[in-house]
CSV table of C-alpha atoms and ligand atoms in Angstrom, one decimal:
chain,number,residue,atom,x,y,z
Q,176,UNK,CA,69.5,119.5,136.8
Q,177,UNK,CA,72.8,119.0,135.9
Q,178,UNK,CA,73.8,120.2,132.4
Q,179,UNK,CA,75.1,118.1,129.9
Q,180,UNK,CA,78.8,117.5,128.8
Q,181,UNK,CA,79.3,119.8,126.0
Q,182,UNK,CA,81.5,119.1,123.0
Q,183,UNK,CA,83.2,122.2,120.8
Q,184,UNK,CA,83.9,120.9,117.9
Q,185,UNK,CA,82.3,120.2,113.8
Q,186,UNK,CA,80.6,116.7,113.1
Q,187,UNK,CA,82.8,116.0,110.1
Q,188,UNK,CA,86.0,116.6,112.3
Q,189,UNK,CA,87.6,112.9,112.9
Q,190,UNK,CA,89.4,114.0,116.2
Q,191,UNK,CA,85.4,115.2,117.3
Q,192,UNK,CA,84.0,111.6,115.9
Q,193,UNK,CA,86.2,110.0,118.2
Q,194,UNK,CA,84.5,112.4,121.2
Q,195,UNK,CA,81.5,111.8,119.9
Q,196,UNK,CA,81.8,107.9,119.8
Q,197,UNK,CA,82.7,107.4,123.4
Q,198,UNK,CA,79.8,109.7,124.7
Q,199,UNK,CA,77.2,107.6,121.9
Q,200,UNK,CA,78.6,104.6,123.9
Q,201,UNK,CA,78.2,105.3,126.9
Q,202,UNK,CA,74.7,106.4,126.5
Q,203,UNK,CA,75.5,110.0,128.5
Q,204,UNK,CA,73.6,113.3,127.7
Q,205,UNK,CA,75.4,115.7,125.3
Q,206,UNK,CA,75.8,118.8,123.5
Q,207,UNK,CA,77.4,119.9,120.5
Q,208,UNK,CA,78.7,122.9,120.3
Q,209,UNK,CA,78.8,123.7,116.5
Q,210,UNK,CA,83.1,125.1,115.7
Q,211,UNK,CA,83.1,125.7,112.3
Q,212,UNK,CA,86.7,125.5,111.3
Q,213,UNK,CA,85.7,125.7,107.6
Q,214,UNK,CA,85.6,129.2,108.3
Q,215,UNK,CA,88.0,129.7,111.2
Q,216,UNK,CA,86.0,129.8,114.6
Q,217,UNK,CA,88.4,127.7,116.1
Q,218,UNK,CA,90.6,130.7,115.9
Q,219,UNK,CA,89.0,133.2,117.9
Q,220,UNK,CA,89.4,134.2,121.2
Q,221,UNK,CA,86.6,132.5,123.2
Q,222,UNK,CA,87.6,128.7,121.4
Q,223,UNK,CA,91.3,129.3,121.8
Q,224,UNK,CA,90.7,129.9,125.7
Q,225,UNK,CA,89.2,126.6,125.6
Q,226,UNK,CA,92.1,124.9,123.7
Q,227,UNK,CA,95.5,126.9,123.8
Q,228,UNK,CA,96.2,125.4,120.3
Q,229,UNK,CA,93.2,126.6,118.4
Q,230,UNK,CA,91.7,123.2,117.4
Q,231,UNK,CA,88.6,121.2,117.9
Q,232,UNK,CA,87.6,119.6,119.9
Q,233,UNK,CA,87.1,120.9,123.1
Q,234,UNK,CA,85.1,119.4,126.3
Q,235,UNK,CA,83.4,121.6,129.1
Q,236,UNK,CA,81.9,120.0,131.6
Q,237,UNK,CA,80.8,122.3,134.3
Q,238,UNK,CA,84.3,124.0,135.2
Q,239,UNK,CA,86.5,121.4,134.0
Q,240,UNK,CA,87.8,122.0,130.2
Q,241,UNK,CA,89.6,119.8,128.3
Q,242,UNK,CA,91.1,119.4,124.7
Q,243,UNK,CA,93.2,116.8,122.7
Q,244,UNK,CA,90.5,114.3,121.9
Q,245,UNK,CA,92.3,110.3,123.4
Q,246,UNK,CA,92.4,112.1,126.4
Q,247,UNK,CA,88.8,113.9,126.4
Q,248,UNK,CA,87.9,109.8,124.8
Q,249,UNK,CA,89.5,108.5,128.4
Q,250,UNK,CA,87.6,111.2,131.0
Q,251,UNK,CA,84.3,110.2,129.1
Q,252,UNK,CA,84.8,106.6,129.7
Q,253,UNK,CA,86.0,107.2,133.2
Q,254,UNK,CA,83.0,109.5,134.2
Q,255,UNK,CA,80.6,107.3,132.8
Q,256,UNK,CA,81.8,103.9,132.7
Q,257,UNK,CA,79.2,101.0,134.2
Q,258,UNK,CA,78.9,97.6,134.3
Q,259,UNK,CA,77.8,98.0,131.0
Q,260,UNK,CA,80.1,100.0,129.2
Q,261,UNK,CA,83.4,99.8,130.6
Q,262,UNK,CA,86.0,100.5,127.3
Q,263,UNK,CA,88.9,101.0,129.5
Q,264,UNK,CA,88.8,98.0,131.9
Q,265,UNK,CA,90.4,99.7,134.8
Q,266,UNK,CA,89.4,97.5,137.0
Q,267,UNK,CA,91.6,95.1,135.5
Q,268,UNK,CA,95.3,96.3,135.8
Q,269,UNK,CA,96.3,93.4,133.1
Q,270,UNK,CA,93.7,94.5,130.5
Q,271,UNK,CA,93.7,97.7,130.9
Q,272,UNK,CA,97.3,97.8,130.2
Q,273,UNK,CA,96.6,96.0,127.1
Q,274,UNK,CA,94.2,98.2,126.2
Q,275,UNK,CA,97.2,101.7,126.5
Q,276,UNK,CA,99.5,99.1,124.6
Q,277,UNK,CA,97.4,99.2,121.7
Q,278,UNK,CA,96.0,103.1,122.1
Q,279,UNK,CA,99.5,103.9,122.1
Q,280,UNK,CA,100.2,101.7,118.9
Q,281,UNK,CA,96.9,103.9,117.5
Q,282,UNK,CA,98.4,107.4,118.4
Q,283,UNK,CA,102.1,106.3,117.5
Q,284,UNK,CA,102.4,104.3,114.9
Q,285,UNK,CA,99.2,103.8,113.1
Q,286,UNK,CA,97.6,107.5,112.9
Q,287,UNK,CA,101.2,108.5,111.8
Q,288,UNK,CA,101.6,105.5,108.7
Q,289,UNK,CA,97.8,106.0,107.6
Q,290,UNK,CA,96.7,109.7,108.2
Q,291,UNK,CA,99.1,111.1,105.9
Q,292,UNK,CA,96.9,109.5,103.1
Q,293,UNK,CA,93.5,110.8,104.5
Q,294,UNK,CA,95.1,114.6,104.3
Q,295,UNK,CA,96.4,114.4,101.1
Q,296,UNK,CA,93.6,112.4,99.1
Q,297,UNK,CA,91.0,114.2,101.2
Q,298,UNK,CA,91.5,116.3,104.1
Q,299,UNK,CA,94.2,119.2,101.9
Q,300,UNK,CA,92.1,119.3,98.9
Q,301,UNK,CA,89.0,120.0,100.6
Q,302,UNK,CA,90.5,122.5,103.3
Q,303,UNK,CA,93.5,123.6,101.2
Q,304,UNK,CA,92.3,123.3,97.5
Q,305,UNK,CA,96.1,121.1,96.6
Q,306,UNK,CA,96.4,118.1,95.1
Q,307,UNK,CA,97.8,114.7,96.0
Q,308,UNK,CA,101.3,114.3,96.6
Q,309,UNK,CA,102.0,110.7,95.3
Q,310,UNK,CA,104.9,110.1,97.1
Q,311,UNK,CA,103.9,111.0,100.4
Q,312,UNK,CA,101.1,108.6,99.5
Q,313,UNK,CA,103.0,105.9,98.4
Q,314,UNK,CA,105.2,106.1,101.6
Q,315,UNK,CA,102.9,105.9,103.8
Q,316,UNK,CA,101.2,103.3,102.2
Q,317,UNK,CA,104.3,101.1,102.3
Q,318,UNK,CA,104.6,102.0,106.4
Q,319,UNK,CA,100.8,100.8,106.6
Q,320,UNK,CA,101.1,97.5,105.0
Q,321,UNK,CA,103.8,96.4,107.7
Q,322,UNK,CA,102.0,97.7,110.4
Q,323,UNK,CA,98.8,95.8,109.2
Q,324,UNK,CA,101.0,92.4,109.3
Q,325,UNK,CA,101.4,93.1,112.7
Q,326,UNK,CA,97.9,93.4,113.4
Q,327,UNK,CA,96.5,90.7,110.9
Q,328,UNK,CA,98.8,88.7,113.5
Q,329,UNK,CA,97.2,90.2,116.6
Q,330,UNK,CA,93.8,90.0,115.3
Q,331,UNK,CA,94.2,86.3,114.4
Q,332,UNK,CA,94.6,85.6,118.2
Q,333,UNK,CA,92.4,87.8,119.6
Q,334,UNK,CA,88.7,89.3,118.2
Q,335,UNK,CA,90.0,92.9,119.3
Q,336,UNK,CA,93.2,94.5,119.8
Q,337,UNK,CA,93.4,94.7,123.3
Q,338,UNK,CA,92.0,91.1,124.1
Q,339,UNK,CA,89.0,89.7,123.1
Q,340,UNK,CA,86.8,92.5,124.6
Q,341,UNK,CA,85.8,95.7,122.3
Q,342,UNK,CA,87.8,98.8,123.9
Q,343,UNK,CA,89.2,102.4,123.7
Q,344,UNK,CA,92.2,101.0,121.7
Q,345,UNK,CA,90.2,99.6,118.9
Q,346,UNK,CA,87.5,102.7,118.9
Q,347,UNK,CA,90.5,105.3,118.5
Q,348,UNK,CA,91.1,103.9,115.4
Q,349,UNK,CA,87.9,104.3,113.8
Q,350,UNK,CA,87.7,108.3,112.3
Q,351,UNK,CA,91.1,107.6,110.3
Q,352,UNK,CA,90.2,104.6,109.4
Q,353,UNK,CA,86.5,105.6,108.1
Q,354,UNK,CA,88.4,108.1,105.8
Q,355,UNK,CA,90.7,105.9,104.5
Q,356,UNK,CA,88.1,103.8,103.2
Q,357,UNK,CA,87.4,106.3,101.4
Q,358,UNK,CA,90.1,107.3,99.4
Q,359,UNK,CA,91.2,104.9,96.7
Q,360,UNK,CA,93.1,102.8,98.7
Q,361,UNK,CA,90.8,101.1,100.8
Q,362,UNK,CA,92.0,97.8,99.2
Q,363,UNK,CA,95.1,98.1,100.4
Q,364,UNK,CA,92.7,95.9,103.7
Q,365,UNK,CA,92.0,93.2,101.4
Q,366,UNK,CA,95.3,91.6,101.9
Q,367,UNK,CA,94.4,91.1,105.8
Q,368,UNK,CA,91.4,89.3,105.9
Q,369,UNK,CA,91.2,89.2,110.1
Q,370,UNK,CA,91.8,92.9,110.1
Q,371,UNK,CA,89.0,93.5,107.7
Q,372,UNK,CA,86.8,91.6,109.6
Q,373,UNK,CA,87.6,93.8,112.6
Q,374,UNK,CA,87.7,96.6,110.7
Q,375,UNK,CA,83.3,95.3,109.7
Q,376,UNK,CA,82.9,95.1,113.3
Q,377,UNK,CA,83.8,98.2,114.3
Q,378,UNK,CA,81.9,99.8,111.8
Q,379,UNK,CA,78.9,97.4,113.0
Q,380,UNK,CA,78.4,99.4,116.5
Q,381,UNK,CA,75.8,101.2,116.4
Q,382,UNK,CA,77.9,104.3,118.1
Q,383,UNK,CA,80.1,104.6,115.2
Q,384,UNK,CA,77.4,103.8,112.6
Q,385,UNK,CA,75.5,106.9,114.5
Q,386,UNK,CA,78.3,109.6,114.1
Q,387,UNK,CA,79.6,107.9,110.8
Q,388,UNK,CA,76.5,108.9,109.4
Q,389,UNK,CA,77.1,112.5,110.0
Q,390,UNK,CA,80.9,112.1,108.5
Q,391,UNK,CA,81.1,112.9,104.6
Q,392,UNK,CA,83.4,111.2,102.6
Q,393,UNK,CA,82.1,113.1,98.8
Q,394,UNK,CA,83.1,116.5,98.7
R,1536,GS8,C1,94.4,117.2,117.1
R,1536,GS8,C2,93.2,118.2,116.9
R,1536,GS8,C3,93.1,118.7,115.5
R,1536,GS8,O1,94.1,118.7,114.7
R,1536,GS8,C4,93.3,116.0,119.0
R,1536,GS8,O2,92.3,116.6,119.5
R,1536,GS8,O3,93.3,114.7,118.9
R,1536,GS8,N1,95.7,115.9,118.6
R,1536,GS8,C5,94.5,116.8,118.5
R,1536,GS8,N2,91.9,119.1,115.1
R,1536,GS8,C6,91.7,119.6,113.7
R,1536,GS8,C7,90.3,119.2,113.2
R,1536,GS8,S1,90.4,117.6,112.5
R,1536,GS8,O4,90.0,116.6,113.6
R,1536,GS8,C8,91.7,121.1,113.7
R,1536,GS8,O5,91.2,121.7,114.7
R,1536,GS8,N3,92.1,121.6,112.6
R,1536,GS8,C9,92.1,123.0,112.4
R,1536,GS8,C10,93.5,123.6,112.2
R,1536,GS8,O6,94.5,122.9,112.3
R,1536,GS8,O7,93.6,124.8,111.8
């Protein structure tokens, strides 16, 4: 028997969710690997051989390891992609460019406008014990509303990012975004009523609502 894929990583971890999503949606066999990096064991030897940069997470899958979680997200939905589930459409050069168009809008513009709020109204004072830095806040909240013009627009034409198919592009956005919503700007999406709605159906899959559940957001 071959073993399954397993993941290195904690539950709670958004850059794990993401891991986790793509293997839920595919349906494939997995295991996870508890990294508690609460307490540092993504600092020790064995993990840090896995991933040079001491995070989580990390994939192993027989000898092949692997680390930085869009691209861990992308061999998942190569390995088991079927006619199914096929979140990349690489069959497709056309969509499956549109679909690194908008993972690289994800990586590079909208995980660097909306994150910032996630660490400091969430992610610092639980790990770090600080409190919110309002201006870094603010800032980023001001970068995020333009953004979300530009995808209230895109979302008005098409039902997902990439086209109107669900993909890797709109999935990547999903552990951010579930944190956001719940800090005390989550109606900062009211304004964009076709990004909301996008925003519900994401949250509709039963993937995400499966490794969601696992996600706290009171501390
Ligand atoms: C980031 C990994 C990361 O920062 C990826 O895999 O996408 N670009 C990488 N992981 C965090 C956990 S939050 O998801 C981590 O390991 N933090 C511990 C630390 O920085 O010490």
């Amino acid at each position: 028997m071959v073993p399954p894929v397993k993941i290195f990583g904690h539950p709670m971890s958004t850059n794990v969710a993401r891991v986790l999503v793509c293997l839920e949606e595919v349906g494939a066999e997995y295991e996870l690997v508890t990294i508690d990096f609460l307490t540092g064991e993504h600092e020790v030897p064995d993990h840090v051989a896995r991933n040079p940069f001491g995070k989580i997470p990390a994939l192993q899958d027989g000898d092949l390891i692997l680390f930085e979680s869009r691209a861990i997200a992308k061999y998942i939905l190569r390995k088991f992609k079927s006619s199914e589930v096929d979140l990349l459409k690489e069959g497709d050069i056309a969509a499956a460019a549109m679909v690194d168009v908008w993972a690289e809008v994800e990586a590079q513009q909208y995980y660097p406008a909306l994150s910032p709020v996630v660490f400091e109204c969430i992610i610092f004072p639980v790990m770090r014990g600080t409190t919110t830095d309002q201006k870094v806040v603010d800032e980023s909240l001001d970068k995020l509303k333009k953004l979300l013009e530009v995808y209230e627009a895109r979302l008005s034409e098409h039902k997902y990012l990439a086209g109107d198919f669900f993909s890797l592009a709109d999935l990547n956005h999903f552990p951010f975004t579930f944190y956001f919503m719940a800090t005390p700007y989550a109606s900062v999406f009211d304004a964009y009523p076709r990004v909301k709605g996008w925003w519900q159906s994401i949250m509709s899959r039963p993937s995400i609502k499966k490794i969601a559940a696992n996600m706290p957001t009171k501390f």
